[in-house]
PDB file of C-alpha atoms in Angstrom:
ATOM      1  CA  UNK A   1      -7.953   3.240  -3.447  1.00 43.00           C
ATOM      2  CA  UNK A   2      -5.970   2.356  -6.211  1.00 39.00           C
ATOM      3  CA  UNK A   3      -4.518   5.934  -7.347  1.00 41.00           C
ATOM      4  CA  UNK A   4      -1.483   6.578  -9.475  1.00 38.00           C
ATOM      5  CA  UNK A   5       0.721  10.162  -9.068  1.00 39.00           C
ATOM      6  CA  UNK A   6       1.982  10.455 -12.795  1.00 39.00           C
ATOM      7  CA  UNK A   7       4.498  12.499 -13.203  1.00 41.00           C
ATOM      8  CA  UNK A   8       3.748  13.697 -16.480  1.00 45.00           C
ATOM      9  CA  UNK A   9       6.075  16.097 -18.617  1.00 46.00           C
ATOM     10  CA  UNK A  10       6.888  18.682 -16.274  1.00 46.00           C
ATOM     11  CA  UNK A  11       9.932  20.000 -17.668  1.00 45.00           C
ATOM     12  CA  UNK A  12       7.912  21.037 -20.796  1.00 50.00           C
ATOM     13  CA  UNK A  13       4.840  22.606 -17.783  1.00 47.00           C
ATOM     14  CA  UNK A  14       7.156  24.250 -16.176  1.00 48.00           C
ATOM     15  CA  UNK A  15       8.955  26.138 -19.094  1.00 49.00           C
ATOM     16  CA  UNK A  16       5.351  27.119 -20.388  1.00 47.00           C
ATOM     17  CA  UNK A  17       4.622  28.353 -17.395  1.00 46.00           C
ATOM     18  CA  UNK A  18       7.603  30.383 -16.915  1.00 46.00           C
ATOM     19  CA  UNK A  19       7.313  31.701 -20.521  1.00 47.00           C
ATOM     20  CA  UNK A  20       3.549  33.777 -19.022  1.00 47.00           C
ATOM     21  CA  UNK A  21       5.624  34.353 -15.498  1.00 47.00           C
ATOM     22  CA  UNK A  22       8.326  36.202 -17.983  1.00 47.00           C
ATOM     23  CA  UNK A  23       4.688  37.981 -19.991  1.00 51.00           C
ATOM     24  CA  UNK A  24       3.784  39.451 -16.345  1.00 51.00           C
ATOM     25  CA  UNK A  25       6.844  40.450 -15.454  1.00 48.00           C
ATOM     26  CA  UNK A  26       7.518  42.596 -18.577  1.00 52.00           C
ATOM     27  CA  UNK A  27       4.063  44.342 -18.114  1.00 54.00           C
ATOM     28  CA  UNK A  28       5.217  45.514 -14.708  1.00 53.00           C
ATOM     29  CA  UNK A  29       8.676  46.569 -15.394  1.00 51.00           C
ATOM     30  CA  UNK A  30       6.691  48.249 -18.785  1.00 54.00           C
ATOM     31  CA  UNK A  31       4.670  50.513 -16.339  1.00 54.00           C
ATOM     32  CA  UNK A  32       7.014  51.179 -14.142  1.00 53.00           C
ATOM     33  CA  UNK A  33       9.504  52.531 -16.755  1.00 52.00           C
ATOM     34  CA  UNK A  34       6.293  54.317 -18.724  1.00 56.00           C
ATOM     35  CA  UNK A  35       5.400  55.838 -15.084  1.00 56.00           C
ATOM     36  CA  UNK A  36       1.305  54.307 -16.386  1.00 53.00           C
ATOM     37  CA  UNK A  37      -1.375  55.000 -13.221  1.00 55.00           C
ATOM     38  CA  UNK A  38      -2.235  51.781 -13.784  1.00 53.00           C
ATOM     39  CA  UNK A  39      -3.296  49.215 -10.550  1.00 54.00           C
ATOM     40  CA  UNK A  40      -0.119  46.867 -10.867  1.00 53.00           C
ATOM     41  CA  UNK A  41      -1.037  44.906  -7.545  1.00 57.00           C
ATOM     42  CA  UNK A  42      -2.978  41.963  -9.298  1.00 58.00           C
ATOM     43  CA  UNK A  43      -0.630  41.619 -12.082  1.00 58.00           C
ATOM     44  CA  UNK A  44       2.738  41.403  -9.206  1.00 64.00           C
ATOM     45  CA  UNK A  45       0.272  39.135  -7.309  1.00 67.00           C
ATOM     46  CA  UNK A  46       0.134  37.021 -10.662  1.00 64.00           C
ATOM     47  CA  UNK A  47       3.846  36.619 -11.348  1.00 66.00           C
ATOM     48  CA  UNK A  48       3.834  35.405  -7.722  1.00 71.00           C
ATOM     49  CA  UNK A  49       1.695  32.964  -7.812  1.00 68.00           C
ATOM     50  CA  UNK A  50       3.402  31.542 -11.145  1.00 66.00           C
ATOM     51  CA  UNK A  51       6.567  31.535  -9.609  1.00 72.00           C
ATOM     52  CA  UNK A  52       5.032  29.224  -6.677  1.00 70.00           C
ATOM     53  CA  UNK A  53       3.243  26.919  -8.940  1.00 64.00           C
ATOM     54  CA  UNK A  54       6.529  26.532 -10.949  1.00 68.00           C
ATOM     55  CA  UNK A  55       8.273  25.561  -7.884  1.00 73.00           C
ATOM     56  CA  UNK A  56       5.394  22.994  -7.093  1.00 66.00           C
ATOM     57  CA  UNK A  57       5.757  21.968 -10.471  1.00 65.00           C
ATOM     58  CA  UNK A  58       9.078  21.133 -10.504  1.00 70.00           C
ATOM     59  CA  UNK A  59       9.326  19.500  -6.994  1.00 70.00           C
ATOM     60  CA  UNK A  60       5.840  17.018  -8.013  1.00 67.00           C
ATOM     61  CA  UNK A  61       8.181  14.403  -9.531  1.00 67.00           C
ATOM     62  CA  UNK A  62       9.681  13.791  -6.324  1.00 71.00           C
ATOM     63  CA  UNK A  63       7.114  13.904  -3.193  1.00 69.00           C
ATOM     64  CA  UNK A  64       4.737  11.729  -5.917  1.00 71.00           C
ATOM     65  CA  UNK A  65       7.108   8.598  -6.158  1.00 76.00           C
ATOM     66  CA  UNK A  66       7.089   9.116  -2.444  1.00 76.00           C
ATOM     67  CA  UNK A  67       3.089   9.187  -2.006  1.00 74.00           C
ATOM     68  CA  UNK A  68       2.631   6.554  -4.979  1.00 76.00           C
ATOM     69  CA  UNK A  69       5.097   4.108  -2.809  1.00 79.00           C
ATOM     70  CA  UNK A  70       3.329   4.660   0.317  1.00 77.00           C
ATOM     71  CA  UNK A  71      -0.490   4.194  -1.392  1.00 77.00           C
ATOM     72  CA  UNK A  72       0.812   0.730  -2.311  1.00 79.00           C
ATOM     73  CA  UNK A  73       1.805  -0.133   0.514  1.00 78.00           C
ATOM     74  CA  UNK A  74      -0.767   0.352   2.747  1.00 76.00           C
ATOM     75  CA  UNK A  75      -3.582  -0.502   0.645  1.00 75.00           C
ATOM     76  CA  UNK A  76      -1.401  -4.015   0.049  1.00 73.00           C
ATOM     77  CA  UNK A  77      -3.609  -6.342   2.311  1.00 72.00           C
ATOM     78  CA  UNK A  78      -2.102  -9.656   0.559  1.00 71.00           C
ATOM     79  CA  UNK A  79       0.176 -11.109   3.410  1.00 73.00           C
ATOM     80  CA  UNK A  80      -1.894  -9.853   6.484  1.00 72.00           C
ATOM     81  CA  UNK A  81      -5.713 -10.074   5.243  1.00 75.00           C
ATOM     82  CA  UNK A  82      -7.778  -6.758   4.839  1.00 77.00           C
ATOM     83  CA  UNK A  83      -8.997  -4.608   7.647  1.00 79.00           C
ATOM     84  CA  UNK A  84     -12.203  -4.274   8.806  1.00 78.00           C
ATOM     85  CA  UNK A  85     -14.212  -1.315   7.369  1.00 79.00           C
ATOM     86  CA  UNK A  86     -11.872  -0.889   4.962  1.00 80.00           C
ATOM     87  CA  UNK A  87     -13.878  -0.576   1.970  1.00 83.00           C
ATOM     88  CA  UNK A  88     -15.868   2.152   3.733  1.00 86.00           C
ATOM     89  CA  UNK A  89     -13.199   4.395   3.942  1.00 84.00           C
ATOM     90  CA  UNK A  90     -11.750   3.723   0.450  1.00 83.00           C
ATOM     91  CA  UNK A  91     -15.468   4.189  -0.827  1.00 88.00           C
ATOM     92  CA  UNK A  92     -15.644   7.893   1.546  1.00 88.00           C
ATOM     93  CA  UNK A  93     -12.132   9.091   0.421  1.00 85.00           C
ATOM     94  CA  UNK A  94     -13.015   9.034  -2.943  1.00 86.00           C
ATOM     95  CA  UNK A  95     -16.058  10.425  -2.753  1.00 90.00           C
ATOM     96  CA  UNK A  96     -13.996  13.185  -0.888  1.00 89.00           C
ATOM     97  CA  UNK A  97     -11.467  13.497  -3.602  1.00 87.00           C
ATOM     98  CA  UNK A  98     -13.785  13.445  -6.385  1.00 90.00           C
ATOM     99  CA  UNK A  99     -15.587  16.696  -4.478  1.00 92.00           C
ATOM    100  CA  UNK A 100     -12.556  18.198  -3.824  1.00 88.00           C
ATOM    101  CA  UNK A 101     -11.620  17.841  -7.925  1.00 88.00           C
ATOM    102  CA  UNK A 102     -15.110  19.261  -8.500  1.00 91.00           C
ATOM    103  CA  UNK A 103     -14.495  22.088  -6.407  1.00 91.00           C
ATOM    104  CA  UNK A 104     -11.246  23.051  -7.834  1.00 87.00           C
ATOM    105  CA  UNK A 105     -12.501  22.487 -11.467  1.00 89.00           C
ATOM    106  CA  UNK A 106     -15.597  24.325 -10.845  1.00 90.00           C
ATOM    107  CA  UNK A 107     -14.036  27.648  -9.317  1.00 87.00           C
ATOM    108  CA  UNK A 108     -11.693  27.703 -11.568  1.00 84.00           C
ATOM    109  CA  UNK A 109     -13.698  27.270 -14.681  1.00 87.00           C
ATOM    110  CA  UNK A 110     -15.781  30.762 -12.966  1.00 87.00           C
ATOM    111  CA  UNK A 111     -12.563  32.961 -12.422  1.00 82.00           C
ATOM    112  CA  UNK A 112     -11.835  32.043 -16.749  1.00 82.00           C
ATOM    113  CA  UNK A 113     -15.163  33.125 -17.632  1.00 84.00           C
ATOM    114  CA  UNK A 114     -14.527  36.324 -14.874  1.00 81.00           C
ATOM    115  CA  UNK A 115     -11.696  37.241 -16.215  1.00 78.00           C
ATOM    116  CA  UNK A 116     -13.158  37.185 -19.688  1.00 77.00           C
ATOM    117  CA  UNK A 117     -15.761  39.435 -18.991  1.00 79.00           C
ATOM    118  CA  UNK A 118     -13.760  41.783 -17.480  1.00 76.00           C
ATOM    119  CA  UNK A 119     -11.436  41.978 -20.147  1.00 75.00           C
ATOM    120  CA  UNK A 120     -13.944  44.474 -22.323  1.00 77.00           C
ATOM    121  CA  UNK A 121     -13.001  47.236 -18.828  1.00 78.00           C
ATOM    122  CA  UNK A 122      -9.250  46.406 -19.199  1.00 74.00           C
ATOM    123  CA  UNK A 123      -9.113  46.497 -23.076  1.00 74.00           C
ATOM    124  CA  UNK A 124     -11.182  50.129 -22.771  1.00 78.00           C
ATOM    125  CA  UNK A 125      -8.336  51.545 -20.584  1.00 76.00           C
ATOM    126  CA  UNK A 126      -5.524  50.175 -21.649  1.00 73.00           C
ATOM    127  CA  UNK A 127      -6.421  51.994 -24.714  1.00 75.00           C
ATOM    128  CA  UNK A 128      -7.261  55.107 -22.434  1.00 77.00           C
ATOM    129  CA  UNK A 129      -3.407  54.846 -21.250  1.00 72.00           C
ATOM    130  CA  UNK A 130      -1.890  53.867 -24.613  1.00 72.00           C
ATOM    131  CA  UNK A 131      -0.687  50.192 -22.707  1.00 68.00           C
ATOM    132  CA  UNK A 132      -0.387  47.454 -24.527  1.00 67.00           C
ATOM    133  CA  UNK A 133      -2.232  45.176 -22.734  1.00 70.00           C
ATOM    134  CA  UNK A 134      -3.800  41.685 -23.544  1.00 74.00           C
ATOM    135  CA  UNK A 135      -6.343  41.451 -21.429  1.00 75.00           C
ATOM    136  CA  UNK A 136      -9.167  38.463 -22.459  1.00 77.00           C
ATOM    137  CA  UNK A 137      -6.621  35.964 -20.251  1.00 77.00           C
ATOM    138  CA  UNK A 138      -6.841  34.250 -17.006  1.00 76.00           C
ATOM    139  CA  UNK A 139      -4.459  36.740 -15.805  1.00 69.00           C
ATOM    140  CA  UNK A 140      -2.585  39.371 -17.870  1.00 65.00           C
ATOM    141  CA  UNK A 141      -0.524  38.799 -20.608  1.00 69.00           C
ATOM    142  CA  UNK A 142       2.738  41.082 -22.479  1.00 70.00           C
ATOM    143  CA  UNK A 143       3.483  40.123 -25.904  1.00 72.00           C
ATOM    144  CA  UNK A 144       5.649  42.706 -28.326  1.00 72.00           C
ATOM    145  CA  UNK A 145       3.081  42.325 -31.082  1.00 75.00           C
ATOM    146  CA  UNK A 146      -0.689  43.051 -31.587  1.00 77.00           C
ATOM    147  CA  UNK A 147      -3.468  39.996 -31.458  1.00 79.00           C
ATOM    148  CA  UNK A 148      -6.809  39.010 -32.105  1.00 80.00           C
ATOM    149  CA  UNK A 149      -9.860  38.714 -29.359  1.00 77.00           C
ATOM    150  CA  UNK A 150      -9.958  34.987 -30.433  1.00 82.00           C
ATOM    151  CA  UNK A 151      -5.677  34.580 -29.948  1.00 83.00           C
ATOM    152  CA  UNK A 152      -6.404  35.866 -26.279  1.00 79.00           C
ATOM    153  CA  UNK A 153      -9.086  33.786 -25.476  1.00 81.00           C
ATOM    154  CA  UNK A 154      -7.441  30.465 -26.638  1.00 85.00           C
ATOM    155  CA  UNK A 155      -3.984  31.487 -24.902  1.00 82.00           C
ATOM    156  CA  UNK A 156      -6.926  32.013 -21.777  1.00 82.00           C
ATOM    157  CA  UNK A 157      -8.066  28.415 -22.222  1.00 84.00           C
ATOM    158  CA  UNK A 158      -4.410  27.084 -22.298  1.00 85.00           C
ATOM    159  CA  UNK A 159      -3.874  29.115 -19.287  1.00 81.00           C
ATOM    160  CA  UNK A 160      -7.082  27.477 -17.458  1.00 84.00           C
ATOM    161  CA  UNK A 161      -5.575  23.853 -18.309  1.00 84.00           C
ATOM    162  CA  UNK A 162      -2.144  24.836 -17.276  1.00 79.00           C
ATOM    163  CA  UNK A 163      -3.637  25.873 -13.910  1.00 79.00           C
ATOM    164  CA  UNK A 164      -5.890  23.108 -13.524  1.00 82.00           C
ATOM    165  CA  UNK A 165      -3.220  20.467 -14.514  1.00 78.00           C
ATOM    166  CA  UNK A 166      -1.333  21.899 -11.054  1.00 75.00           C
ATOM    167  CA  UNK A 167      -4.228  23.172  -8.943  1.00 78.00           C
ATOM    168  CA  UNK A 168      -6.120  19.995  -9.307  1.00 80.00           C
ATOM    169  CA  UNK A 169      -3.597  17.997  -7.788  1.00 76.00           C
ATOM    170  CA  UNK A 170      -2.550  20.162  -5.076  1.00 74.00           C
ATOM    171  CA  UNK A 171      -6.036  19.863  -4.322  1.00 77.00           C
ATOM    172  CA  UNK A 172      -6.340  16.268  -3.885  1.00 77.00           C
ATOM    173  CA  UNK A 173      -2.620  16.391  -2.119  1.00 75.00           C
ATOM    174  CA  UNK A 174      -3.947  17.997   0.690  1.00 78.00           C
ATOM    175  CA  UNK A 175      -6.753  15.450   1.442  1.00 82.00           C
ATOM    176  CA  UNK A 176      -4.103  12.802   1.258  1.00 81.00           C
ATOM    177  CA  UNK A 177      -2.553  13.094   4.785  1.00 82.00           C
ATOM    178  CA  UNK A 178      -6.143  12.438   5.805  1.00 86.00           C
ATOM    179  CA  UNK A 179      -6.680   9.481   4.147  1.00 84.00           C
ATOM    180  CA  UNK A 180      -3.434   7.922   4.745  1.00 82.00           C
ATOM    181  CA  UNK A 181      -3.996   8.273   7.964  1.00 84.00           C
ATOM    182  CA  UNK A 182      -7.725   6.789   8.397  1.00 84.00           C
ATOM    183  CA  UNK A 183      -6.016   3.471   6.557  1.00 81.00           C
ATOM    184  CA  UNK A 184      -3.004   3.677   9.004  1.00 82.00           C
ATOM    185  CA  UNK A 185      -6.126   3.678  11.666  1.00 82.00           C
ATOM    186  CA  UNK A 186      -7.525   0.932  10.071  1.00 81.00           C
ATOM    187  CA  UNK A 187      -4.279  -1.478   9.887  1.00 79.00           C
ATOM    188  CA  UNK A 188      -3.982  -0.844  13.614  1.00 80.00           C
ATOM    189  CA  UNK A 189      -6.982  -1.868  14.418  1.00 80.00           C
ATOM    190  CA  UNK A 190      -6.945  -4.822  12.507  1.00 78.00           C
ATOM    191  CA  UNK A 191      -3.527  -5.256  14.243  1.00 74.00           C
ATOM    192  CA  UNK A 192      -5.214  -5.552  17.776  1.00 77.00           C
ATOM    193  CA  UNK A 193      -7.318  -8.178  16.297  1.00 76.00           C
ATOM    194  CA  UNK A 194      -5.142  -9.861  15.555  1.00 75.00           C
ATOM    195  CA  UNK A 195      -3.153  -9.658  18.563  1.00 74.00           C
ATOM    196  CA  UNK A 196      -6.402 -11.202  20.499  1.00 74.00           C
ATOM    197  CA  UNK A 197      -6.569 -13.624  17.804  1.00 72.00           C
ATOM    198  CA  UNK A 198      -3.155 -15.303  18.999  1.00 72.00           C
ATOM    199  CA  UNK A 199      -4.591 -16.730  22.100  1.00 73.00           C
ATOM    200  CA  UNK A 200      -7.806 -17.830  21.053  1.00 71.00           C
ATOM    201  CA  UNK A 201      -6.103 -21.597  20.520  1.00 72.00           C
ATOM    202  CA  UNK A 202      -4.310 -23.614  22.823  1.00 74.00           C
ATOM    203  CA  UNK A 203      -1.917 -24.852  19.985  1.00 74.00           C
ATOM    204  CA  UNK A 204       1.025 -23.552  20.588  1.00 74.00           C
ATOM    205  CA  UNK A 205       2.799 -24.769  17.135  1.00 78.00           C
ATOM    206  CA  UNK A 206      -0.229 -22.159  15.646  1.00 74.00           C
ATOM    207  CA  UNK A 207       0.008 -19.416  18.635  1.00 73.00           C
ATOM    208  CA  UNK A 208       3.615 -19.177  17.540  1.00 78.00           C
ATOM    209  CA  UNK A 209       3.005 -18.998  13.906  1.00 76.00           C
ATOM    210  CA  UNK A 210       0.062 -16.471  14.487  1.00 72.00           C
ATOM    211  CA  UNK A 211       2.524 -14.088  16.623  1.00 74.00           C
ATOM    212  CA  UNK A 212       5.030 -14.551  14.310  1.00 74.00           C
ATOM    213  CA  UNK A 213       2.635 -12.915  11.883  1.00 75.00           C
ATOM    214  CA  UNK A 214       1.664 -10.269  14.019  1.00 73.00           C
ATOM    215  CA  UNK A 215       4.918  -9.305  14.821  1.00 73.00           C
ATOM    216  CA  UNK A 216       5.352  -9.083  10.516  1.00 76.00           C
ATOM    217  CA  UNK A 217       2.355  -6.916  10.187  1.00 71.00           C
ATOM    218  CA  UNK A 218       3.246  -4.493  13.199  1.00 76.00           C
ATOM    219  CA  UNK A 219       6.668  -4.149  11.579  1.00 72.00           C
ATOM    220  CA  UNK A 220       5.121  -3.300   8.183  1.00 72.00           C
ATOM    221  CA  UNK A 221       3.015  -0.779  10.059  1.00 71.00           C
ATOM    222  CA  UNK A 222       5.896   1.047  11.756  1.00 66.00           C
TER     223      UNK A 222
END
């Protein structure tokens, strides 16, 4: 299970992100103030969710070192031998992961192409209520200035990888209490072994260095 939690440049993710938060917000102050009957739930919904990844952005630095320093550690098996069965649950975790980046990849690749092809109903009435409205995005965009079809779609694509670079990962963070814990199982386990392992000599110069080495690897557990 050897895994790495990059940090990455978040400052520069985070202000990007902000800079579409700021987009949806100015389309919903923009109706309000016009008085538009325009369906403003999804885009308030939007700004919300940016503002959450943003904060999950900007904490990742953090709770990563954390989970990066405790992967190391318990999959460290130099002083105290490897557990038993070990390898099986490295092998199923990643297969786990690697379904659980599929997953996240997968539906979010669908709601892109969604939201494209819903665009053509949103461009037709924004154009009914005289909004401007960019609407071939992942979510809706305000900008002061007219673009192209093509412009929207490729800010929509930079929008997917923005989302994917932070969904992805939140993804695989929630399988990781699992996992941690099935190798926690493991080192116990391989703790009680060794335990029963002390007494299966009548040296006592070894049954003391054997407990001594127990009572290492139980401290490294705790």
């Amino acid at each position: 299970m050897e895994r790495r939690c990059g940090q990455g440049n978040n400052e520069d993710l985070c202000s990007r992100l902000a800079t579409f938060g700021d987009g949806q917000k100015r389309l919903a102050m923009y109706i309000a103030e016009e008085k538009l009957d325009i369906e403003t739930n999804e885009d308030l919904s939007n700004l919300v969710n940016n503002l959450g990844i943003m904060t999950v952005c900007c904490a990742y630095p953090l709770y990563s070192t954390k989970w990066t320093k405790m992967l190391r550690l318990i999959t460290d098996y130099r002083m105290f031998d490897k557990p038993p069965k070990i390898d099986e649950t490295i092998k199923f975790g990643n297969r786990c992961a690697l379904l659980i980046v599929t997953f996240y990849v997968t539906i979010s690749i669908m709601y892109e192409f969604n939201s494209i092809y819903a665009g053509k109903s949103c461009h037709k009435l924004a154009e009914q209520k005289g909004l401007r409205k960019i609407c071939f995005t992942l979510y809706p965009v305000w900008l002061p200035f007219e673009i192209s079809i093509s412009s929207q779609i490729m800010i929509s694509v930079f929008q997917l990888v923005l989302i994917l670079v932070c969904v992805v990962p939140a993804g695989v963070g929630i399988h990781l209490p699992w996992e941690v814990s099935q190798h926690l199982y493991n080192h116990v386990q391989h703790l009680n072994n060794q335990f029963n392992n002390i007494f299966e000599t009548d040296d006592k110069e070894e049954q003391r260095r054997r407990l001594n080495k127990w009572i290492k690897y139980h401290n490294r557990i705790v």
